[in-house]
Amino acid sequence: MTDASLTGTEATPVAHPAASDAVPPAATGADTPAKKRAGTDWWAEVKGIFWLILIVLGFHSFIAKPFYIPSESMLPGLQVGDRLVVSKFAYGWSFVSPTIPDPVAFFRSVVLHEPEASWSVMLPEWKGRLLGSLPDRGDVVIVTPPGTRTDYIKRVIGLPGDTLQVKDGVVILNGVPLKRGPIHDTLIPVDTNSPCSPNDYPGAREQLPGGRMVCRLPTITETLPNGRSYETVDLGWSPGDNYGPITIPKNRVFLMGDNRDRSADSRYPLSEQGLGGPVPYENIGGRAEFITFSLDGDATLNPLTWWGSLRSGRAGVSLHPKTGQ
């Protein structure tokens, strides 16, 4: 017996919404492709990191890079702990311009704690510069001494063709002593990065009425023939107080530190960690532009100590010499 026989009428098929040629998978038990789960595209991540590193290294090599002041050779203008911006394009590019990381040097320095002069690979030396030009007298430059991978920071004093002599601490350029102002004191705050060591600066440490310790340095304003001036420290006699005279060869520059009696520069041989005389201009890595920030040396890995370690008044200080004096 069917439903039709119960009603006495013909059974009419009922149309269901699911009645079609396509049978629902649930009704048939057929498998369906699983949705592809979204995951990390590691290859894309690697490529992104690679291009990011390449862009950063390219910027450091050809545009500008940061620089850390490791010594007191440029006091009073530059202190240990200052961070600078160095323009790489100011004089064109040479073999010292590219920044190429050296993984071996990094491993030795960070893991093995071995002293490394640089974490970068030095390209083979070649003469000249791409789109090159000579620096101006008074520029503060980064220089790599011939045969080394160490970066120094010094000031350009002599250019090719100049006759240069230092006599009793006075620079004589082309037979004319550089103009020097009267001795005056510059007070450098004493901190971890600027300890004012009694061995280097005997009698210079002084406590001010408020209790702050400073390093009182005898300072002389020196002016170049082009009118650019800057401050130099004069501590008295040192081996570099008498040098030359020499004639600076073609495509070479004579560099000196502002802290004249505590600077290994063009007056000293390479064997004494100096620059070995006038430096080939292709060994110049760039021009120092300005200070970004400065640390007193008390910062630790704890981020809470970073703000307190900042030296006030250092950020944004220009490193271009004054003019018109």
Short mmCIF file of C-alpha atoms in Angstrom, two decimals, residues 79 187-191 194-195 212-215 311:
data_model
loop_
_atom_site.label_atom_id
_atom_site.label_comp_id
_atom_site.label_asym_id
_atom_site.label_seq_id
_atom_site.Cartn_x
_atom_site.Cartn_y
_atom_site.Cartn_z
CA GLN A 79 84.13 62.84 21.90
CA LEU A 187 85.30 72.13 29.59
CA ILE A 188 84.47 68.52 28.69
CA PRO A 189 82.14 66.74 31.17
CA VAL A 190 83.85 63.72 32.73
CA ASP A 191 82.01 60.43 32.21
CA SER A 194 85.50 60.73 28.61
CA PRO A 195 87.36 59.86 31.82
CA ARG A 212 80.13 68.17 38.42
CA MET A 213 83.51 66.88 37.22
CA VAL A 214 84.95 68.36 34.03
CA CYS A 215 88.12 68.08 31.99
CA ARG A 311 74.57 63.29 26.33
#
